[in-house]
Short mmCIF file of C-alpha atoms in Angstrom, two decimals:
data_model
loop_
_atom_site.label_atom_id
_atom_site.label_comp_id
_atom_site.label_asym_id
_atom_site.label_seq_id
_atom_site.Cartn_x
_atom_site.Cartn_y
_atom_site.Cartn_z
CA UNK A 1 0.00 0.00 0.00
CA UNK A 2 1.40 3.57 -1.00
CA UNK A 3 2.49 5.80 2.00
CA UNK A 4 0.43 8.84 2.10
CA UNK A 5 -0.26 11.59 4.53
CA UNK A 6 -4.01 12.75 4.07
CA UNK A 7 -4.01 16.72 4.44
CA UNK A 8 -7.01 18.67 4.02
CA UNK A 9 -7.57 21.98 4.98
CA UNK A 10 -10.83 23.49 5.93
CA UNK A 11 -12.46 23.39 2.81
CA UNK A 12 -13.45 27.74 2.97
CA UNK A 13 -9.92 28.13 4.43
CA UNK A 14 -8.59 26.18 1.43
CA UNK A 15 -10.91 28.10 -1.25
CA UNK A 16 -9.69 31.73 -0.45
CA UNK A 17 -6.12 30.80 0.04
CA UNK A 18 -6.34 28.88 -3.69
CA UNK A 19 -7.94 32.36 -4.90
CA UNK A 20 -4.82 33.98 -3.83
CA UNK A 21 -2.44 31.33 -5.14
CA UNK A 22 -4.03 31.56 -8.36
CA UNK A 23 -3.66 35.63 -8.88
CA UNK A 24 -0.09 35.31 -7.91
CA UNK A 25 0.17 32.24 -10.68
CA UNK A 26 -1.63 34.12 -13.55
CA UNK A 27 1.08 36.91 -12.94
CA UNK A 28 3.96 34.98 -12.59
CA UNK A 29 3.12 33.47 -16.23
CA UNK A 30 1.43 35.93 -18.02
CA UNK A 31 5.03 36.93 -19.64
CA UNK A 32 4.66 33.15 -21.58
CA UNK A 33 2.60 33.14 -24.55
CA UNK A 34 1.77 30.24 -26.15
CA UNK A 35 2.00 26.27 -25.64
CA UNK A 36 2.95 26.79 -21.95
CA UNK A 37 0.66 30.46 -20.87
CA UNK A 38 -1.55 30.25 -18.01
CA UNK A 39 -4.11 29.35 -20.32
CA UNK A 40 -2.48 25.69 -20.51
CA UNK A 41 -2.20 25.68 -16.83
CA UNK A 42 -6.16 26.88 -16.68
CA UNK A 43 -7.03 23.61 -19.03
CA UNK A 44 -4.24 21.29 -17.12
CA UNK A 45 -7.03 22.27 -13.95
CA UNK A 46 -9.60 21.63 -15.71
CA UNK A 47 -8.40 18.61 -16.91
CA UNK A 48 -7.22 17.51 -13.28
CA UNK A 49 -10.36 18.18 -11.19
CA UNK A 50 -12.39 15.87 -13.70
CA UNK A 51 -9.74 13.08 -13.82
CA UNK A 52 -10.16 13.44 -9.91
CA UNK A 53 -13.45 13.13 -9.80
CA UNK A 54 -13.69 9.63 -12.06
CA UNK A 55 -10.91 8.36 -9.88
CA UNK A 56 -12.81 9.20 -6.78
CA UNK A 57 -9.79 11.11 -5.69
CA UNK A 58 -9.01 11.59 -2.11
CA UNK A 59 -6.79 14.59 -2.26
CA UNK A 60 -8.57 17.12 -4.41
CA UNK A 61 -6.84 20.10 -2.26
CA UNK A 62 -3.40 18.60 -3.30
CA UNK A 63 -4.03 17.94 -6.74
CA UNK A 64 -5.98 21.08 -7.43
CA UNK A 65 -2.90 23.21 -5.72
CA UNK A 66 -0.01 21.07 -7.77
CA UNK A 67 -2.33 21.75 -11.24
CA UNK A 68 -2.15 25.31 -11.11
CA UNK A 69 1.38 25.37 -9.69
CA UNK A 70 3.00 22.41 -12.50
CA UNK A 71 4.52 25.22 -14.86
CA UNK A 72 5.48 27.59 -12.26
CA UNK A 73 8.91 26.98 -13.11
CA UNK A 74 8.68 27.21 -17.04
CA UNK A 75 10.27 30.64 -17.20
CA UNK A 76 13.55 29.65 -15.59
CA UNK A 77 14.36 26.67 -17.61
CA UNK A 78 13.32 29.05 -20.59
CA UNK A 79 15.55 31.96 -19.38
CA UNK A 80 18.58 29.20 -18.23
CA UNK A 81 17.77 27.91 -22.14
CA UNK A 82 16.68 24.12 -21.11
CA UNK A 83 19.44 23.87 -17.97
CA UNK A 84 16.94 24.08 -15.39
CA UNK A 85 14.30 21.63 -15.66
CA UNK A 86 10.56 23.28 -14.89
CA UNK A 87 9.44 20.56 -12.83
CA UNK A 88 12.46 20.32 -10.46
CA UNK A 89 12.85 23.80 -10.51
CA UNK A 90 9.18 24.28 -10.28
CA UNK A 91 8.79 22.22 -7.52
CA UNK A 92 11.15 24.22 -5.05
CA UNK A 93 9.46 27.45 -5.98
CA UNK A 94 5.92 25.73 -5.11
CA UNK A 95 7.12 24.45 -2.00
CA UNK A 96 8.06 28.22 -1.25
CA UNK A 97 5.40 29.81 -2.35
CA UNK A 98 3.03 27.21 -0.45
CA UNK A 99 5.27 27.94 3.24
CA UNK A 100 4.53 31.87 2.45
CA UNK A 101 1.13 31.17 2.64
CA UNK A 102 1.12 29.16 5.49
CA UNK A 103 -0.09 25.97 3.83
CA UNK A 104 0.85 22.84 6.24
CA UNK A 105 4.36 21.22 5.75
CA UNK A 106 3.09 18.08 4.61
CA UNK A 107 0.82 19.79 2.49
CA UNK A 108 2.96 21.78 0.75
CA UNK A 109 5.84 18.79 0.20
CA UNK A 110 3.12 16.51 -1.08
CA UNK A 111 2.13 19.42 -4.11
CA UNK A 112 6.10 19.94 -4.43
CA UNK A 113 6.19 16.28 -5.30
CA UNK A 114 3.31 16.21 -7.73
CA UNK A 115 4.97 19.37 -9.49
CA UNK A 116 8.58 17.64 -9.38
CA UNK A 117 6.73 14.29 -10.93
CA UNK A 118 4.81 15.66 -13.70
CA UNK A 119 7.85 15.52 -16.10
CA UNK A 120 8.25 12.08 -16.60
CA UNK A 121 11.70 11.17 -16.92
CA UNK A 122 14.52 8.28 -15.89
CA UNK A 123 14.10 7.99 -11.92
CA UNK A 124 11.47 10.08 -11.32
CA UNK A 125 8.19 8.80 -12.11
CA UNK A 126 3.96 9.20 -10.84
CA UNK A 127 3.73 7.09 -7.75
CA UNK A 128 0.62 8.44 -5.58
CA UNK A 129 -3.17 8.27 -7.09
CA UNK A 130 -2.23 12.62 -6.91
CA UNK A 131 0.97 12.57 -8.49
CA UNK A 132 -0.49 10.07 -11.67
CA UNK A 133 -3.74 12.64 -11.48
CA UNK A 134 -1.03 15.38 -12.39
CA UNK A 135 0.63 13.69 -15.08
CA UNK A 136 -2.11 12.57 -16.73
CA UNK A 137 -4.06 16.02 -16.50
CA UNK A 138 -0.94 17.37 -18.41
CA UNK A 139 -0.51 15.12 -21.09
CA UNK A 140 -4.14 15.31 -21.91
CA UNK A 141 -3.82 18.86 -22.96
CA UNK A 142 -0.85 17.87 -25.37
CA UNK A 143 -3.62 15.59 -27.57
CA UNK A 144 -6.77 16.17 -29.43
CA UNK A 145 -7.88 19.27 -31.04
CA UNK A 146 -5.53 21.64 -28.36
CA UNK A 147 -2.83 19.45 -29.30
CA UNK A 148 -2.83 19.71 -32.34
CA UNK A 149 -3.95 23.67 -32.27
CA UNK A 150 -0.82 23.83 -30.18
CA UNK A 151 1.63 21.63 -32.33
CA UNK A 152 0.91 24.16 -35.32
CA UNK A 153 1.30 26.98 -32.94
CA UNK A 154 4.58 26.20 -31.96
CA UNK A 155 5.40 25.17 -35.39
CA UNK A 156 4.46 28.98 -35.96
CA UNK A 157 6.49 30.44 -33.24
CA UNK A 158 9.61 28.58 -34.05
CA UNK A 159 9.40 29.13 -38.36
CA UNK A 160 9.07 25.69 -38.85
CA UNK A 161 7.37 24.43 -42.40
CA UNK A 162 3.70 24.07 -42.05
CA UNK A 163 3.58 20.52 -42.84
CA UNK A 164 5.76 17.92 -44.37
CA UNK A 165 6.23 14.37 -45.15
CA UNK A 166 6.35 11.42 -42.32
CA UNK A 167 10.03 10.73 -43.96
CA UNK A 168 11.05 14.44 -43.78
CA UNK A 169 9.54 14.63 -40.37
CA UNK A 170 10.72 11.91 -38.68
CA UNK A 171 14.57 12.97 -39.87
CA UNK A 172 14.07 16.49 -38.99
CA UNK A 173 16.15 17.61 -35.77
CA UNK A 174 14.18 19.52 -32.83
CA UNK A 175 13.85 22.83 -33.04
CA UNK A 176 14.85 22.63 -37.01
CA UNK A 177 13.22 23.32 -40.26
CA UNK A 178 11.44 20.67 -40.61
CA UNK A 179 10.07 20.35 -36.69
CA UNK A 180 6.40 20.61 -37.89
CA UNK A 181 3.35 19.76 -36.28
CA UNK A 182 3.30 16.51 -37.77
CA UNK A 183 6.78 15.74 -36.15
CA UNK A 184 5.14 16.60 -33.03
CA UNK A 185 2.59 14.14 -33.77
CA UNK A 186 4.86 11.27 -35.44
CA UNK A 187 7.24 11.57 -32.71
CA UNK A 188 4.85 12.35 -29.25
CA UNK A 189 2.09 12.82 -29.44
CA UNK A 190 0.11 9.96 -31.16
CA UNK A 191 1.77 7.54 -28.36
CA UNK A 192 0.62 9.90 -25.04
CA UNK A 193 -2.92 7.98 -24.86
CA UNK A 194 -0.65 4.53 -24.25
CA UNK A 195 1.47 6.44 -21.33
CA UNK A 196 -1.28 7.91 -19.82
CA UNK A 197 -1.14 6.85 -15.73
CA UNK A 198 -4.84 6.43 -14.29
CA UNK A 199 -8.20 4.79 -16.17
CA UNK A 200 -10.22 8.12 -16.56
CA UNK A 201 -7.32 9.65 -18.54
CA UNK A 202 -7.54 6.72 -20.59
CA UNK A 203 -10.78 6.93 -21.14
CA UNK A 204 -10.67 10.95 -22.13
CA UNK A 205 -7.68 10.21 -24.28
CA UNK A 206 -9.13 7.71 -26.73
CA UNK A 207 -11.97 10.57 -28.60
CA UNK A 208 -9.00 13.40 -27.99
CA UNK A 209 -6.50 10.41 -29.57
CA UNK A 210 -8.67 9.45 -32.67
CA UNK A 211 -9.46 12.72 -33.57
CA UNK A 212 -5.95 13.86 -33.88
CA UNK A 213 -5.27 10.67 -35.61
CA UNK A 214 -8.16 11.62 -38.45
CA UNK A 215 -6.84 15.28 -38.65
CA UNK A 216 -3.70 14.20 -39.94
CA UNK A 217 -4.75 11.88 -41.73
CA UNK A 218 -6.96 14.33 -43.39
CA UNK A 219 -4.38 16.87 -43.72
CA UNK A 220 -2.28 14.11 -45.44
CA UNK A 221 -4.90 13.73 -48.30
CA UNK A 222 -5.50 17.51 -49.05
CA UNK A 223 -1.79 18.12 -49.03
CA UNK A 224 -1.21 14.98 -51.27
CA UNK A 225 1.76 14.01 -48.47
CA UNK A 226 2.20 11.15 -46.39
CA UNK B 1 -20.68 34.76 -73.95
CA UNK B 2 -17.69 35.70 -72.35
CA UNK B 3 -14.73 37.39 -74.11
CA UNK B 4 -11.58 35.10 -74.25
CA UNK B 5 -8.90 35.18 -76.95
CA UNK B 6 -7.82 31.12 -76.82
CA UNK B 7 -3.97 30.55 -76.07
CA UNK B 8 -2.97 26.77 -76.59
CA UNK B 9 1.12 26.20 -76.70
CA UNK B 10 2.50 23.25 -77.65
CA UNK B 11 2.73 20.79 -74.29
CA UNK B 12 6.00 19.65 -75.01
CA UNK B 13 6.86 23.73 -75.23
CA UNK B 14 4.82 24.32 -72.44
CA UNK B 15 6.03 21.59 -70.14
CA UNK B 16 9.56 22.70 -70.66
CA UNK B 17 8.87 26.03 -69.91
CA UNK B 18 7.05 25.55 -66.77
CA UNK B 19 9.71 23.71 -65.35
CA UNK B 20 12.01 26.81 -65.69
CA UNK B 21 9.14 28.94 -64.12
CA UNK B 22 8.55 27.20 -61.30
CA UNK B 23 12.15 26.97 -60.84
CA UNK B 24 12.32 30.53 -60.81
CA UNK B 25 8.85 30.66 -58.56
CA UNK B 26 10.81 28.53 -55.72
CA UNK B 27 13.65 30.84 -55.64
CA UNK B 28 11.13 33.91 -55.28
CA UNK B 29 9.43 32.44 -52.41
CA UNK B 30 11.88 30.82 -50.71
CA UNK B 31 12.32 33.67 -48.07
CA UNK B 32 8.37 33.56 -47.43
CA UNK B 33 7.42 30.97 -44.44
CA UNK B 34 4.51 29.51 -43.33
CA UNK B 35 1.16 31.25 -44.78
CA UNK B 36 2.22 31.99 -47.47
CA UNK B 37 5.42 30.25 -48.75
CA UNK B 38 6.04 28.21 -51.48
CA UNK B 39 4.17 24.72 -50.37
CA UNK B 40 1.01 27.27 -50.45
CA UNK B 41 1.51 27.74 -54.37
CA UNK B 42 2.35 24.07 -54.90
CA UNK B 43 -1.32 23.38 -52.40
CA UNK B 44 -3.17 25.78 -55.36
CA UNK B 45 -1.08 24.52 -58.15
CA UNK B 46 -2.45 21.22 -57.18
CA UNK B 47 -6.23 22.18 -56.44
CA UNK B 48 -6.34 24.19 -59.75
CA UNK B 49 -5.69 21.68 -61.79
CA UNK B 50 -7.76 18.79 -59.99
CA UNK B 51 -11.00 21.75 -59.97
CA UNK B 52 -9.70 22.53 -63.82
CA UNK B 53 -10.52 18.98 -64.40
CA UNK B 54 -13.79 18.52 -63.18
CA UNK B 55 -14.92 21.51 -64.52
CA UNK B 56 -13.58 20.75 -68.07
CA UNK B 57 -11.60 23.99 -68.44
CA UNK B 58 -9.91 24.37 -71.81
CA UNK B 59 -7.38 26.65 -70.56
CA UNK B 60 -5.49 24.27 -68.40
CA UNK B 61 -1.67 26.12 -69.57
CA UNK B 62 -3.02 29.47 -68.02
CA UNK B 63 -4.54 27.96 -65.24
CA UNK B 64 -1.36 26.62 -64.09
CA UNK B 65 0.67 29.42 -64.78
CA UNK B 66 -1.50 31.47 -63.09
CA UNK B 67 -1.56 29.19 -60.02
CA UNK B 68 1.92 28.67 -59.79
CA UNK B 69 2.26 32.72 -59.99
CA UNK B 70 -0.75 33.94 -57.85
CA UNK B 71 1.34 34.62 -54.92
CA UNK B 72 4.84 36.46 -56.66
CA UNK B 73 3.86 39.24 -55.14
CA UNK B 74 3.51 38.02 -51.75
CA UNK B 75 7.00 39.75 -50.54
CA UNK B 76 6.38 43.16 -51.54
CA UNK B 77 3.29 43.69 -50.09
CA UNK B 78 5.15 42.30 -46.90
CA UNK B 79 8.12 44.80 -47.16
CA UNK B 80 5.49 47.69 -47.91
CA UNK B 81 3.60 46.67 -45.25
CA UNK B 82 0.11 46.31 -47.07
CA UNK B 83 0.93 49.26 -48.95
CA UNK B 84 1.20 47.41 -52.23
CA UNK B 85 -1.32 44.90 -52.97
CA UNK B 86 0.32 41.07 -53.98
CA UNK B 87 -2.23 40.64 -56.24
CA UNK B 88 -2.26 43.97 -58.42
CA UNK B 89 1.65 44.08 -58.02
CA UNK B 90 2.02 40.18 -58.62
CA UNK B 91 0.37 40.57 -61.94
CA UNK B 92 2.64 43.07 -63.53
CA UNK B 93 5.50 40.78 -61.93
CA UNK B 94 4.03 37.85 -63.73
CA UNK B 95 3.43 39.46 -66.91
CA UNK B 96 7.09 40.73 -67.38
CA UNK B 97 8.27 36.81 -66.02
CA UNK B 98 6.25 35.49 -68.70
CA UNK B 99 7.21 38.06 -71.49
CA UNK B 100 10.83 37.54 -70.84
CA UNK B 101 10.57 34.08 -71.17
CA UNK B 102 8.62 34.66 -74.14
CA UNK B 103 5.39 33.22 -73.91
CA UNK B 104 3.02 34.92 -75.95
CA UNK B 105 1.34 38.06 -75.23
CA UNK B 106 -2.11 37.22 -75.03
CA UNK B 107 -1.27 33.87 -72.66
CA UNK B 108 0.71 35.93 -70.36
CA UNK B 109 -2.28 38.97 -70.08
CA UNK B 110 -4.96 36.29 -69.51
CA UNK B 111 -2.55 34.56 -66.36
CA UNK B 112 -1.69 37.97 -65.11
CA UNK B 113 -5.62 38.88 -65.20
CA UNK B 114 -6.09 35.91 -62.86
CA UNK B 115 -3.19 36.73 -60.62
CA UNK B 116 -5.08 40.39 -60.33
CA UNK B 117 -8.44 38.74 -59.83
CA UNK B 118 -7.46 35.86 -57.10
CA UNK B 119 -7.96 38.38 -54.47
CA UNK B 120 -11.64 39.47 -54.60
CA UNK B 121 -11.79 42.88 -54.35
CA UNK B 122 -14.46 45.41 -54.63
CA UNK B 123 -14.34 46.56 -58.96
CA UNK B 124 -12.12 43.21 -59.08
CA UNK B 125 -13.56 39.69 -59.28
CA UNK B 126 -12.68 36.70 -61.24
CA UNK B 127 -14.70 36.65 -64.64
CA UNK B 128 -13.44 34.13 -66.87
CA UNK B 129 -13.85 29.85 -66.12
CA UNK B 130 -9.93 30.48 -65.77
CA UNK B 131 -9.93 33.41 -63.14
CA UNK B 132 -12.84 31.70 -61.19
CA UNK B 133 -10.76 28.20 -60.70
CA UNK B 134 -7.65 29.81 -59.54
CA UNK B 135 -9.54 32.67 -57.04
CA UNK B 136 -11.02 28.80 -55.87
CA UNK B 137 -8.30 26.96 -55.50
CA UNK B 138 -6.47 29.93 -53.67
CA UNK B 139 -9.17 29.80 -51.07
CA UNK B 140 -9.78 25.88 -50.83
CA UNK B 141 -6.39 26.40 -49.48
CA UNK B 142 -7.50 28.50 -46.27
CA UNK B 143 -10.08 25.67 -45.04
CA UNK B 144 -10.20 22.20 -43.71
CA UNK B 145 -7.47 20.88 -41.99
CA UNK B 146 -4.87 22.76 -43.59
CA UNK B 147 -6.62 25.97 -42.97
CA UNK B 148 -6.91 25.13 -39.46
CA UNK B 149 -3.00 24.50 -39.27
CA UNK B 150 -2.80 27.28 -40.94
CA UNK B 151 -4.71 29.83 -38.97
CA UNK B 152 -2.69 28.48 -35.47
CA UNK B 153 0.73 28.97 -37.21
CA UNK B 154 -0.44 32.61 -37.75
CA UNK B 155 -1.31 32.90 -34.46
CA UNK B 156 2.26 31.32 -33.06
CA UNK B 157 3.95 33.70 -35.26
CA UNK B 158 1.88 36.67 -34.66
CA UNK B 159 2.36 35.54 -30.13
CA UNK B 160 -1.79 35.63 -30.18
CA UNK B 161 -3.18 33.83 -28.04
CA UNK B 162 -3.99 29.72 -28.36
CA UNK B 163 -7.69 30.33 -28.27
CA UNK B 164 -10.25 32.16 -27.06
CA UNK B 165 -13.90 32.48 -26.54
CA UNK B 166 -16.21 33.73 -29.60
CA UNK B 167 -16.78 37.12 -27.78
CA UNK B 168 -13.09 37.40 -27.49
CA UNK B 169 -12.06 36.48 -31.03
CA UNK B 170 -14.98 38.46 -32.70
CA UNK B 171 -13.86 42.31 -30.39
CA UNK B 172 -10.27 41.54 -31.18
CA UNK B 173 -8.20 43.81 -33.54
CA UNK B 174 -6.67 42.36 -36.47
CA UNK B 175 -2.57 41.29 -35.46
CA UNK B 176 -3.45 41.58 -31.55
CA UNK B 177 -3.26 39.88 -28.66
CA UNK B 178 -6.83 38.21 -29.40
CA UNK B 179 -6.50 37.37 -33.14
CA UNK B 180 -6.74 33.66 -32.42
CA UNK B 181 -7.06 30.71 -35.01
CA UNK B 182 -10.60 30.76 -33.75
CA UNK B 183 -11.09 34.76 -34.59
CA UNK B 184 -9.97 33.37 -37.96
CA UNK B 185 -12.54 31.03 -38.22
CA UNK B 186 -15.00 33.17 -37.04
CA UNK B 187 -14.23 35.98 -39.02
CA UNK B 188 -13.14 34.67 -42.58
CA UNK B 189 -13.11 31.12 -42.81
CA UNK B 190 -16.30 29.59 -41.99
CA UNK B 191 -17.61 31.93 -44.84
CA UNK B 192 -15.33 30.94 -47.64
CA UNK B 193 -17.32 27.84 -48.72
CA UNK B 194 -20.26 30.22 -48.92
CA UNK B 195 -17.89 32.59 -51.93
CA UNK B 196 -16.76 29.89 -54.00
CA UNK B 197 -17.59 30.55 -57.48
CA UNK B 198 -17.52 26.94 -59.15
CA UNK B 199 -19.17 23.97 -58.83
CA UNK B 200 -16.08 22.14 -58.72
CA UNK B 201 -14.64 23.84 -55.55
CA UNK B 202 -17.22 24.22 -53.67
CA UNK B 203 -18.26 20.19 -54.27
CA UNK B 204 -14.65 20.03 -52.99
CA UNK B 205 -15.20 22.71 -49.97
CA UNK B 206 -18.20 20.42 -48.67
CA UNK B 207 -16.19 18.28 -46.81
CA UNK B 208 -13.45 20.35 -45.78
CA UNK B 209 -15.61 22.90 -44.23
CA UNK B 210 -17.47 20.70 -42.08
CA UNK B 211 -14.16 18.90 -40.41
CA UNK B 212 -13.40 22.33 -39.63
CA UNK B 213 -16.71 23.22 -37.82
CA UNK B 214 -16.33 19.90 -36.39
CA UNK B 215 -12.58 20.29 -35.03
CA UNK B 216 -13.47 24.14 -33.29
CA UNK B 217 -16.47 22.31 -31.85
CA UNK B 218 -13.99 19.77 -30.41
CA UNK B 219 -11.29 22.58 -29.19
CA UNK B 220 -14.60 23.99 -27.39
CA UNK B 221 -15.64 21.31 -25.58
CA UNK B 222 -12.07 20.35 -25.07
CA UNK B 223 -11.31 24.26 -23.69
CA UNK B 224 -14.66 24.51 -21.87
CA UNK B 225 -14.94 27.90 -24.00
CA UNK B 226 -17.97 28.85 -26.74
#
């Protein structure tokens, strides 16, 4: 059985002090435009409280806190140019900001973890029902329609082509030419549904999957590409 | 009846010719990304000719031509800022390409007439079966899934937002903060289908125009916005 230290604050406490955690988020990213604004963190919320609620999830407070507070630490790895990673990063500055505002210890090291844990990567992976919750609530904002209204985006941002073959995709470097939305897709996105941590992300992922699946598809007969 | 002087080359001429022109077409737009670059013209170069076909057009050489040109003047409007028009400045561009590489006279007034016309203007709108396809496949272009790509690589290059709701996108300014892929929808693209002046194109528009209701409808219900 998973160690866990239940927290919960008094649930009007816990509303007004997540009113003033959220101001002080929306500020702190309103400078990123983009893939990673706060409007990505608004949807990652969204995203989270629902996947909560289908997994019957005991820690709402937690999860709700580590949502809004995942990409708190996206501005430093973009200012140290990919040296700092967000989540580690991200997850000291949430610890902070949660011991300003008097959250409980516990608390506030439990949200720290989720934060540290949404970046899956060698050694540090989702273990708590929260932590998975996180993840999940994340990676389902990478797929379906905002995925792929995001992959372009970027695609945009970065002067990449608009579109090109799966050959020239798949050879293209990151952050090259050729990193086009359909890179995005070839190379991430079309496998997030089969990483995805809990059964209600599953479940949301499948329409969200399919229908990025047919867009590209579809995309692939108008341009006459493959 | 229509006025049109008929302009046949030989294809063997013709093929050759067009070769060197879209040679010299690549090189033009090479500098142009995204919107507008060359994989645009080649997108229209193909839809003109698949619309020319179903609608039987006899002047297949000028269609092309005119396809492959309708955007040469893409980079000076951009370095005038709007002040010159691409479509009344690509023309006269076009016409001296095609003089120089002497195509006849009346051929290269008829492709620089649907250059002029491809963006419908108040006084200037496509007349001729020839005019009409390429004004088409020009705006085939801007819908379905590639218009949706598209209109969120704008946005990423313009730093406008992902999305926002319809009351957003329809107050926003033009190039600002709000001039989403969905103000684009809004705005310009859901009515294109509704402007198409052939049969061909708009038999072809059908399908592309409802998978792009469809995929907004899906980024709304994804976004929990309207």
């Amino acid at each position: 059985m998973e160690f866990m230290i239940k927290t919960m604050i008094d649930d009007n406490v816990f509303r007004s002090k997540f009113i003033e955690l959220r101001e002080q988020v929306t500020e702190i990213l309103a400078s990123i435009s983009g893939c990673h604004g706060f409007d990505h963190t608004e949807r990652v919320l969204n995203n989270a409280r629902l996947i909560a609620k289908m997994e019957n999830a005991p820690d709402i407070q937690i999860i709700e806190c580590a949502a809004l507070l995942h990409d708190i630490g996206r501005s430093e790895e973009i200012a140290s140019k990919g040296k700092h990673c967000h989540a580690a990063f991200g997850a000291k500055i949430a610890a902070a900001m949660l011991e300003k505002m008097r959250f409980p210890e516990p608390f506030a090291i439990q949200v720290a973890e989720c934060v540290r844990k949404h970046r899956y990567r060698r050694g540090v992976q989702p273990e708590t029902l929260a932590e998975k919750i996180v993840y999940d609530a994340d990676k389902l904002d990478s797929i379906g329609a905002v995925g792929i209204g995001r992959a372009f985006y970027f695609a945009g941002r970065e002067g990449a082509v608009l579109h090109n073959s799966a050959a020239e995709a798949m050879a293209a470097p990151e952050y090259s030419h050729g990193d086009s939305a359909y890179r995005e897709y070839l190379m991430k996105l079309r496998h997030i549904e089969g990483k995805l941590l809990t059964e209600a992300a599953r479940k949301l992922a499948a329409q969200r999957a399919g229908f990025m699946h047919d867009f590209f598809e579809q995309l692939n007969r108008e341009t006459d590409l493959k």
